[in-house]
Short mmCIF file of C-alpha atoms in Angstrom, two decimals:
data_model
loop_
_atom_site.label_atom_id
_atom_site.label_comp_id
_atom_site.label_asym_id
_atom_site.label_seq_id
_atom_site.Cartn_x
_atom_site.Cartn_y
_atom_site.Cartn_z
CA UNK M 1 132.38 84.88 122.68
CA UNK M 2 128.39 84.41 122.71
CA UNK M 3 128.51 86.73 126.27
CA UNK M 4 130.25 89.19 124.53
CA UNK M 5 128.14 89.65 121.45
CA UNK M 6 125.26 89.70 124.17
CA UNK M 7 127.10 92.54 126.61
CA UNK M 8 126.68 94.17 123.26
CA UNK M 9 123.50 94.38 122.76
CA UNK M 10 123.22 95.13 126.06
CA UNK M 11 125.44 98.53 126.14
CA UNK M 12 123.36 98.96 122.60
CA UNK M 13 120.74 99.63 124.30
CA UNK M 14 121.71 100.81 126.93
CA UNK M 15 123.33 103.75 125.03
CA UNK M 16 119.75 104.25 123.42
CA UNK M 17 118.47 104.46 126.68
CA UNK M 18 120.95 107.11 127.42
CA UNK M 19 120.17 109.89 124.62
CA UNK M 20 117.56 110.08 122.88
CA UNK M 21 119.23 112.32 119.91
CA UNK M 22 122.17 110.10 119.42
CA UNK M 23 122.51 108.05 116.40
CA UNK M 24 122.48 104.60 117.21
CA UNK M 25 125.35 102.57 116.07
CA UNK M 26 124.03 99.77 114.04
CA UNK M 27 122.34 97.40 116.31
CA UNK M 28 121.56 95.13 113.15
CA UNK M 29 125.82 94.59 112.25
CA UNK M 30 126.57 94.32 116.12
CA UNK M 31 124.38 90.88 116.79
CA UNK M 32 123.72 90.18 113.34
CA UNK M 33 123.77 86.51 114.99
CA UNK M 34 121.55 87.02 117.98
CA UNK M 35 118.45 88.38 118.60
CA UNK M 36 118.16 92.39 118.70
CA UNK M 37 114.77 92.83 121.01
CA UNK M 38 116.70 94.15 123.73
CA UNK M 39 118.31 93.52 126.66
CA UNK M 40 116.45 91.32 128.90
CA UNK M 41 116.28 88.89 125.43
CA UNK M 42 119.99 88.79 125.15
CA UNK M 43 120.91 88.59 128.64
CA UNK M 44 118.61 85.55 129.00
CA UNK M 45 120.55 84.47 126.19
CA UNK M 46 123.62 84.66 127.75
CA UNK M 47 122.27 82.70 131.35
CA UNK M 48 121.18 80.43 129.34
CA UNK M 49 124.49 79.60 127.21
CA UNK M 50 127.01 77.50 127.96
CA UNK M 51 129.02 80.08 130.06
CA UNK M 52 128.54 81.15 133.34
CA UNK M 53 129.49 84.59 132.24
CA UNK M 54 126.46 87.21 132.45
CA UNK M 55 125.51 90.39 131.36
CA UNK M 56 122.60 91.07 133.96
CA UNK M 57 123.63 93.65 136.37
CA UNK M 58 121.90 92.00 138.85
CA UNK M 59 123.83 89.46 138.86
CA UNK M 60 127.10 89.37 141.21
CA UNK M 61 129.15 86.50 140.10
CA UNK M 62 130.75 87.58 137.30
CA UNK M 63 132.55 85.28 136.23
CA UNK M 64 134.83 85.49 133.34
CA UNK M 65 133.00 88.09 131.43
CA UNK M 66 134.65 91.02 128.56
CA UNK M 67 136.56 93.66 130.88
CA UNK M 68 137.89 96.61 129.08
CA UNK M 69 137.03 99.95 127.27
CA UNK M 70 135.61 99.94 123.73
CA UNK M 71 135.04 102.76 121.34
CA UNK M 72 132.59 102.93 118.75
CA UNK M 73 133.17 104.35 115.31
CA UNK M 74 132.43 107.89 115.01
CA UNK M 75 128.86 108.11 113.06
CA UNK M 76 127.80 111.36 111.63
CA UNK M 77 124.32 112.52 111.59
CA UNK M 78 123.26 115.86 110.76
CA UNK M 79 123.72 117.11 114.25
CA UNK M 80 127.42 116.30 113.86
CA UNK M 81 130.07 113.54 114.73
CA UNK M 82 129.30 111.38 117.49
CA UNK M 83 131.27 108.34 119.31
CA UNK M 84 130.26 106.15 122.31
CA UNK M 85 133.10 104.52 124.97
CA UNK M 86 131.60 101.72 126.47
CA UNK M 87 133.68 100.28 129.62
CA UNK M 88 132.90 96.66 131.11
CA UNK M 89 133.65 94.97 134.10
CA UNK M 90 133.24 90.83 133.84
CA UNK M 91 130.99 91.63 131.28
CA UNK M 92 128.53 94.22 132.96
CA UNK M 93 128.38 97.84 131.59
CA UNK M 94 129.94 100.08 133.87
CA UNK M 95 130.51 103.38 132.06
CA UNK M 96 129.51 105.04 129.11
CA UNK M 97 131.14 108.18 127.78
CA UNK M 98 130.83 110.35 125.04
CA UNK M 99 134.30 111.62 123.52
CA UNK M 100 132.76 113.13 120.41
CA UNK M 101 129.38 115.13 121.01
CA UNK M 102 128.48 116.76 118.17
CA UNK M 103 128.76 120.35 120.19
CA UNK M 104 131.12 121.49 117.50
CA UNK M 105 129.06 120.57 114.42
CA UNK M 106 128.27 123.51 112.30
CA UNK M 107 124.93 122.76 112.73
CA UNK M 108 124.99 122.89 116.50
CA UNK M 109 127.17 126.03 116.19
CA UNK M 110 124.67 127.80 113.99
CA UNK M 111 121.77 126.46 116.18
CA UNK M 112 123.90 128.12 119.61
CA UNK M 113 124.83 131.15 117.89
CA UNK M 114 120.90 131.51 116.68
CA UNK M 115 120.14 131.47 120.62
CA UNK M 116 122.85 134.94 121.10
CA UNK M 117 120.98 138.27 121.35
CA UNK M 118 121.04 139.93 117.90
CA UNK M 119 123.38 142.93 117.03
CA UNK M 120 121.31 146.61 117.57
CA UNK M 121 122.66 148.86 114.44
CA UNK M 122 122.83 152.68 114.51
CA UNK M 123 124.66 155.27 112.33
CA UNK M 124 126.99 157.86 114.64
CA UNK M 125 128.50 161.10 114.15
CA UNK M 126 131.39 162.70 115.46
CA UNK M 127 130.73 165.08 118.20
CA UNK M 128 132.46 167.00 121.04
CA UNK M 129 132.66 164.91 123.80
CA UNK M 130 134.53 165.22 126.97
CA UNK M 131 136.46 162.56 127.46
CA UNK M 132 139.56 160.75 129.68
CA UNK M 133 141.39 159.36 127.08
CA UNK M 134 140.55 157.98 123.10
CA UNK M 135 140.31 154.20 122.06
CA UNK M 136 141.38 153.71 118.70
CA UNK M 137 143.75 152.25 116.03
CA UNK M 138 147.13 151.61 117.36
CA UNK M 139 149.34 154.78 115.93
CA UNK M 140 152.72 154.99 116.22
CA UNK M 141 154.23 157.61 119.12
CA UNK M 142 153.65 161.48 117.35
CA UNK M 143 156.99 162.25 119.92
CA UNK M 144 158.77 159.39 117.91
CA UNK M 145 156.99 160.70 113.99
CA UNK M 146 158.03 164.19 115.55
CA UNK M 147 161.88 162.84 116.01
CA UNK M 148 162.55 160.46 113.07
CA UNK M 149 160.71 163.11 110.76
CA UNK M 150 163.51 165.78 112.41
CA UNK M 151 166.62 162.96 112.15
CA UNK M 152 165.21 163.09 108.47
CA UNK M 153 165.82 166.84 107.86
CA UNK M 154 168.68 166.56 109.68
CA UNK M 155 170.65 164.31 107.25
CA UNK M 156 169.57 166.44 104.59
CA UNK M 157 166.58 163.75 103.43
CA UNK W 1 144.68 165.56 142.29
CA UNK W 2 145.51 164.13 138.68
CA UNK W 3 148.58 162.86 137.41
CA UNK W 4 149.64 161.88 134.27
CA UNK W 5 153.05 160.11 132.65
CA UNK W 6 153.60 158.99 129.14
CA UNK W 7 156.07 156.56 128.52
CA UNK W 8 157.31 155.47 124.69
CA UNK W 9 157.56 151.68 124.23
CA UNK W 10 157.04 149.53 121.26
CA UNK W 11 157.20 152.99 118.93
CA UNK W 12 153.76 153.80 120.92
CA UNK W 13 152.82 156.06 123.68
CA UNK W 14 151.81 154.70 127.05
CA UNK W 15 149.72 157.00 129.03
CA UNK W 16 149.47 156.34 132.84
CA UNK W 17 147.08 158.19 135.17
CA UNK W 18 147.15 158.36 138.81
CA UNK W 19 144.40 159.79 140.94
CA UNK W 20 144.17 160.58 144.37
CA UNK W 21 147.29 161.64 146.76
CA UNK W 22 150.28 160.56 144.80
CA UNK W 23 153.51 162.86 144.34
CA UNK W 24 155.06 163.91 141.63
CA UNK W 25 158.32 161.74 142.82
CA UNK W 26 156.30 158.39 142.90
CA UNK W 27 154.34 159.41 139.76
CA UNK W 28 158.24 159.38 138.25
CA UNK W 29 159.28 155.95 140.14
CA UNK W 30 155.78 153.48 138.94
CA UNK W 31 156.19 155.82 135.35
CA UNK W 32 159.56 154.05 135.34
CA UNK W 33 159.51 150.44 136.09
CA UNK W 34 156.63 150.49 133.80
CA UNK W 35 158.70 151.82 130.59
CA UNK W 36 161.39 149.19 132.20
CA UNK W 37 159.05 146.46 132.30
CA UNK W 38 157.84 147.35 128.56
CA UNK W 39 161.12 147.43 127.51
CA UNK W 40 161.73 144.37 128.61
CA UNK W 41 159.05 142.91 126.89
CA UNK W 42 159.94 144.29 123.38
CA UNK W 43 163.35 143.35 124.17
CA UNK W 44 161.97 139.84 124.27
CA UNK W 45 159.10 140.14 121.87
CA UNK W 46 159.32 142.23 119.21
CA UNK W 47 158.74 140.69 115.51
CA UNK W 48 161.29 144.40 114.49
CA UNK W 49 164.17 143.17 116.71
CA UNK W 50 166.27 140.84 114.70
CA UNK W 51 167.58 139.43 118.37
CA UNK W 52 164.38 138.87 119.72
CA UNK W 53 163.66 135.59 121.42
CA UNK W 54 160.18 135.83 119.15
CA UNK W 55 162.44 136.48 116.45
CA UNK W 56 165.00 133.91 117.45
CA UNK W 57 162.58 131.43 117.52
CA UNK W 58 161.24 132.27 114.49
CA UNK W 59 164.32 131.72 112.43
CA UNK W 60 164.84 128.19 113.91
CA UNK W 61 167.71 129.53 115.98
CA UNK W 62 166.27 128.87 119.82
CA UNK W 63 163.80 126.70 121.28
CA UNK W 64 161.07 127.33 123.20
CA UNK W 65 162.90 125.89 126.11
CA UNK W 66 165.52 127.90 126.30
CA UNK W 67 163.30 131.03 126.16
CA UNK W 68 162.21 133.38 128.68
CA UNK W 69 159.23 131.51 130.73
CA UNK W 70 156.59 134.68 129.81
CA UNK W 71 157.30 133.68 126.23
CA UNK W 72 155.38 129.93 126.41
CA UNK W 73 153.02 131.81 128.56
CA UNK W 74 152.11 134.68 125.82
CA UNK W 75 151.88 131.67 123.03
CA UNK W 76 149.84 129.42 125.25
CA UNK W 77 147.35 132.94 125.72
CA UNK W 78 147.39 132.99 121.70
CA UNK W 79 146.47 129.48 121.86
CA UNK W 80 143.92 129.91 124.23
CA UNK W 81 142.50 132.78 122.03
CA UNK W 82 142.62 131.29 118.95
CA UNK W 83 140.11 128.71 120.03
CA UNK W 84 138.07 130.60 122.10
CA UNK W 85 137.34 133.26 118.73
CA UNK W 86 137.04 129.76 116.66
CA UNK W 87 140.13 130.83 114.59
CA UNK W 88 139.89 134.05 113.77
CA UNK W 89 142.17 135.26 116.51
CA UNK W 90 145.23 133.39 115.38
CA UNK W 91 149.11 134.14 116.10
CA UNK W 92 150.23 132.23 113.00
CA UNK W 93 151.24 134.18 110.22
CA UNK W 94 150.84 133.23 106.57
CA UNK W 95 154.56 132.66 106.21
CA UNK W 96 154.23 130.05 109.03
CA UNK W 97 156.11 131.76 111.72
CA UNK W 98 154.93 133.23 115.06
CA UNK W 99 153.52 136.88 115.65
CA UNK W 100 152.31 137.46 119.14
CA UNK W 101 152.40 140.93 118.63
CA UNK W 102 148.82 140.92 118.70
CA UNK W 103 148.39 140.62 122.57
CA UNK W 104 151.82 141.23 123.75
CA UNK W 105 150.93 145.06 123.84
CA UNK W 106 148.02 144.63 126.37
CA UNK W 107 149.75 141.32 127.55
CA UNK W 108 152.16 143.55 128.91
CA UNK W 109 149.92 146.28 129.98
CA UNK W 110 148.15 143.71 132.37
CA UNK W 111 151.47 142.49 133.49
CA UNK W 112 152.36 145.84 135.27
CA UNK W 113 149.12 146.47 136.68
CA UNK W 114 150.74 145.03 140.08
CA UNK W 115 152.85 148.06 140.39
CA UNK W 116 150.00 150.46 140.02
CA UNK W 117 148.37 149.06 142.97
CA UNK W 118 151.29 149.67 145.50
CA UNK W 119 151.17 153.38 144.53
CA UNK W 120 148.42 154.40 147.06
CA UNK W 121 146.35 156.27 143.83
CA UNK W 122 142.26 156.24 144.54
CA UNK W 123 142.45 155.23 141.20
CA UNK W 124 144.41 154.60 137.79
CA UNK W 125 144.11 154.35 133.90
CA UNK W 126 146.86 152.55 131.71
CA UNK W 127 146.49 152.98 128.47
CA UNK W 128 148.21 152.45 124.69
CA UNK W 129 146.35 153.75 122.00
CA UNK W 130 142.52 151.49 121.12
CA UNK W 131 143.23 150.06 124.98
CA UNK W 132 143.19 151.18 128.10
CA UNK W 133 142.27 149.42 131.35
CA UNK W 134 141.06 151.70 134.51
CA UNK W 135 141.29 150.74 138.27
CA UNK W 136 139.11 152.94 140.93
CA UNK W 137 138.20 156.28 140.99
CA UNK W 138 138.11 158.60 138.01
CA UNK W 139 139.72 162.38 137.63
CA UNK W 140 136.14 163.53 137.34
CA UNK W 141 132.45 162.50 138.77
CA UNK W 142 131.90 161.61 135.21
CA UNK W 143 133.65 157.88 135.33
CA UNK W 144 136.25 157.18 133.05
CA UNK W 145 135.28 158.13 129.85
CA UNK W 146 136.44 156.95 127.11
CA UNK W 147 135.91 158.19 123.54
CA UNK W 148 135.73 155.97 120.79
CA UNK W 149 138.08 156.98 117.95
CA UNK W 150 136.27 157.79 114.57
CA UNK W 151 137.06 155.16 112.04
CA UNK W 152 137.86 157.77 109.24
CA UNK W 153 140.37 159.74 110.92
CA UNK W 154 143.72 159.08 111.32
CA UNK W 155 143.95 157.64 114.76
CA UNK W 156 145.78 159.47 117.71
CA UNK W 157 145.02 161.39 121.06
CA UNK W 158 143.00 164.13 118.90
CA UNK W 159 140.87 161.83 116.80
CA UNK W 160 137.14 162.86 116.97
CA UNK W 161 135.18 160.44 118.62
CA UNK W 162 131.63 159.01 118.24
CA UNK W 163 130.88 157.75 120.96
CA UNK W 164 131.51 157.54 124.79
CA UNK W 165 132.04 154.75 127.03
CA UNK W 166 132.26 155.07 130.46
CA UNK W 167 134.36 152.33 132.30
CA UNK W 168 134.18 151.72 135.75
CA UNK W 169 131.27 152.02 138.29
CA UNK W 170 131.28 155.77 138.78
CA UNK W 171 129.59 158.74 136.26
CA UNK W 172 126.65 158.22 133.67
CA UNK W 173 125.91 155.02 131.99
CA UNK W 174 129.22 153.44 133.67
CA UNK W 175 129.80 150.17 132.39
CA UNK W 176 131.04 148.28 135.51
CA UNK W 177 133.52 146.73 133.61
CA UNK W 178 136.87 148.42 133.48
CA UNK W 179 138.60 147.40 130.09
CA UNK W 180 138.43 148.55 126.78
CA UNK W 181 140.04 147.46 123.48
CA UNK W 182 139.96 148.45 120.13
CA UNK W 183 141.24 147.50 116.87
CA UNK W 184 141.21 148.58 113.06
CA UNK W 185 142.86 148.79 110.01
CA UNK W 186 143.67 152.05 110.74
CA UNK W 187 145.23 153.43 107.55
CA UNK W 188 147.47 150.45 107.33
CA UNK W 189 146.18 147.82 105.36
CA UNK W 190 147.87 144.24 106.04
CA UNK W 191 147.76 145.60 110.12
CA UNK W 192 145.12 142.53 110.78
CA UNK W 193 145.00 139.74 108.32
CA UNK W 194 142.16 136.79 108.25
CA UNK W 195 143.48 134.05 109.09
CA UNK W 196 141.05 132.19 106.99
CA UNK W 197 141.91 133.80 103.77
CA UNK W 198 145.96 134.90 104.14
CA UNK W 199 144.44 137.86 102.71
CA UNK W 200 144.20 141.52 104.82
CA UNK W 201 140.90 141.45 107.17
CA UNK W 202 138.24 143.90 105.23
CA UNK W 203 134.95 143.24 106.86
CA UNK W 204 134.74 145.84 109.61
CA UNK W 205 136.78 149.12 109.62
CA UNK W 206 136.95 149.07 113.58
CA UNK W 207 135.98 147.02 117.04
CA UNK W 208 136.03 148.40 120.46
CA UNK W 209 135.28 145.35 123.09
CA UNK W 210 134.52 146.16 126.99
CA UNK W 211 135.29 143.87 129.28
CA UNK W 212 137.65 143.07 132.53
CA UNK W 213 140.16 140.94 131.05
CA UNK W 214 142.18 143.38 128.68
CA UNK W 215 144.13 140.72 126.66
CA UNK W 216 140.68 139.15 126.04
CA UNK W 217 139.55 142.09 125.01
CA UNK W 218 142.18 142.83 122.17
CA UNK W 219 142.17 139.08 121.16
CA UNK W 220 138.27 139.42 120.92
CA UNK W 221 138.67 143.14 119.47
CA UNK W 222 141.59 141.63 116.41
CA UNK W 223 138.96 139.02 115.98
CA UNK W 224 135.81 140.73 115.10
CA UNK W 225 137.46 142.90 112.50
CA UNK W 226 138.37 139.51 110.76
CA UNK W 227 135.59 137.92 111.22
CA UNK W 228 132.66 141.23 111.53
CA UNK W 229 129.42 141.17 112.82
CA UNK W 230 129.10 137.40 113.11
CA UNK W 231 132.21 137.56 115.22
CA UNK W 232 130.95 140.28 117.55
CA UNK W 233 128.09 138.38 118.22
CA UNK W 234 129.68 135.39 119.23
CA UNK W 235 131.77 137.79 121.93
CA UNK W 236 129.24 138.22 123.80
CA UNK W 237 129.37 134.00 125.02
CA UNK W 238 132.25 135.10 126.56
CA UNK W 239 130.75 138.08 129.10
CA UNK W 240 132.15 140.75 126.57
CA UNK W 241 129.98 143.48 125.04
CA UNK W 242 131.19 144.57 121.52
CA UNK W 243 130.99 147.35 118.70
CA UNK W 244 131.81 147.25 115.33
CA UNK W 245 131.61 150.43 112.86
CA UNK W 246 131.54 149.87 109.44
CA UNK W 247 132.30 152.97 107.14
CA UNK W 248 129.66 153.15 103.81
CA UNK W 249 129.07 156.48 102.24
CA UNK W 250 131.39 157.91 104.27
CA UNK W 251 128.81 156.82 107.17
CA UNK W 252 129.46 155.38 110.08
CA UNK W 253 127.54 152.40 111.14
CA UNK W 254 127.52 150.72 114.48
CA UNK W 255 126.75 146.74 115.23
CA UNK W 256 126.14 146.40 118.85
CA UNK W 257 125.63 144.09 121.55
CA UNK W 258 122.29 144.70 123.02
CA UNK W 259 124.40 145.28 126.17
CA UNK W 260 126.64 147.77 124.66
CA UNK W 261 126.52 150.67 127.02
CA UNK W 262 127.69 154.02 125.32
CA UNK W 263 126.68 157.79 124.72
CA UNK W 264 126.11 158.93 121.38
CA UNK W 265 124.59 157.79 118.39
#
């Protein structure tokens, strides 16, 4: 249990180590038993427990340490929704992903779409141009109007 | 030499031309496996045909799996296009059934390009009214140009234009790109409906959108009249260039891309 809670202060800060922008999951609730001045505190911690289990990743024997994927909540900042996937292996952070981003926020939407060249207006006129063939509206076939419109007359309509 | 076929399907006109050293014979032969392979689509498509897979599957009367393959594919494209235009492209009507329709016409268009390529032609155009997609050489040292419809008129092959783009790499200003696509309301109010709202798309009376891909292009095209000037911005994260007119005081006012490439202003 106590080289758990320490392999989570670890991957805390490891996260913060990570990115810089991202909103830090609450490093106060996570060891609200343990002390939260980092890493090389809590891994000390840990060695010095009752548990041969570390968190040091210089450390090869394992041991019996937490193996296995864990997801944060999602926390929303202003930048958008964000979630962190830590993965262990006998206790030592191996992996950490990102599955939400905050790419999709409207905020980061508004700030990518800020970065697009700007639309250049202009007023046109119709003119005599020569030209292959004419792009506009679809329009039904004027062989087909031409047809229907003479089926019409036909049946006395 | 210049050929040219038109071909009815979907109610529209389908204009094929073929330039270069092509008879009249195998102008005929690609003119008709093109009409056949348009048939087939609307056969298999159409929201107007009350035996329509589309319409079939509508009604809760067939499943997807029993369907034609090209059907999951044309969905999967609306799919594709609804979240590339964030939503405003979008394939689902109000009612809560599904209406393709918006693609299938270039969908299909694209689909027989193949056949156009065996003919031996220096170079083609295929084209249904707003799109058209060009291969090669043009009839003319001018490129393929193509005139953009004037949103007041009523659209057809003798709408006045406002402006010329040239697809293609030959002739002045050529774009390099060799698809065009256009869309508007077009008289027809309820034609394109924002997808947002339910309600008919207002914002922008038309959109022309160059590019290569010509289903993008109509997706992209159907999307910026929903979703205006914001929308043709945004095309532009996709490679596309964009235009869209807006009609005020019986003005016309363009919204470009600063890479929009056309003559006339």
């Amino acid at each position: 249990m106590r080289a758990q809670r320490a392999a989570m202060v670890v991957g805390t800060s490891a996260v913060i180590l990570t990115s810089g922008v991202l909103a830090a999951p609450d490093a106060d609730d996570a060891v609200s038993e343990e002390p939260t001045t980092g890493a090389t505190d809590a891994t000390d911690d840990a060695a010095d427990g009752a548990t041969d289990a570390t968190t040091d990743e210089s450390t090869t024997d394992a041991g019996d340490g937490v193996t296995g994927t864990f997801d944060g909540p999602v926390v929303t900042n202003i930048r958008g929704d964000y979630q962190v996937s830590l993965t262990f292996e006998n206790g030592v952070l191996v992996d950490v992903e990102f599955p939400v981003a905050g790419t999709d926020a409207p905020e980061s939407v508004r700030i990518n779409d800020a970065a697009l060249p700007e639309l250049e207006e202009e007023f046109l006129e119709a003119q005599d141009w020569d030209v292959e063939y004419v792009s506009g509206a679809s329009f039904t076939s004027p062989a087909m109007v031409e047809s229907a419109e003479a089926a019409f007359e036909e049946a006395g309509l | 030499m210049t050929l040219t076929r038109t071909v009815t399907a979907m109610a529209m006109d389908v204009d094929l031309t073929l330039v270069g050293d092509v008879s009249e014979e195998t102008a005929d032969a690609v003119a008709g496996f093109v009409a056949a392979d348009l048939a087939w689509v609307d056969e298999v498509f159409s929201t107007y045909r009350h035996d329509s897979w589309i319409s079939r599957l509508g009604r809760g009367e067939a499943s997807i799996g029993e369907a034609p393959p090209a059907v999951v594919e044309v969905l999967d494209l609306c799919e594709a296009f609804r979240d590339e235009t964030d939503g405003l492209f979008d394939a689902r009507t109000p009612d809560g059934t599904i209406d393709p329709t918006g693609i299938v016409k270039t969908w299909a268009l694209e689909r027989s390009r193949w056949r156009l390529g065996l003919v031996g032609a220096d170079g083609w155009s295929l084209g249904c009214a707003g799109d058209v997609t060009v291969s090669g050489r043009a009839p003319t040292d001018a490129g393929w140009r193509i005139g953009i419809a004037d949103p007041r008129e009523a659209p057809g092959p003798q709408a006045p234009v406002v402006g010329v783009v040239t697809l293609g790499l030959g002739g002045d200003g050529a774009t390099g790109h060799h698809a065009i696509a256009t869309s508007g309301l077009a008289h027809r109010s309820g034609h394109i409906w924002d997808p947002r709202t339910g309600q008919p798309a207002s914002s922008v009376a038309q959109a022309s959108v160059v590019g290569d891909d010509l289903v993008r292009c109509d997706a992209w095209a159907t999307a910026i009249v929903v979703g205006g000037k914001a929308a043709a911005k945004a095309a532009q994260r996709h490679g596309l260039e964009a235009q869209a007119l807006t009609v005020g005081d019986g003005r016309v006012k363009a919204s470009r891309t600063p890479g929009w490439r056309s003559k006339g202003s």
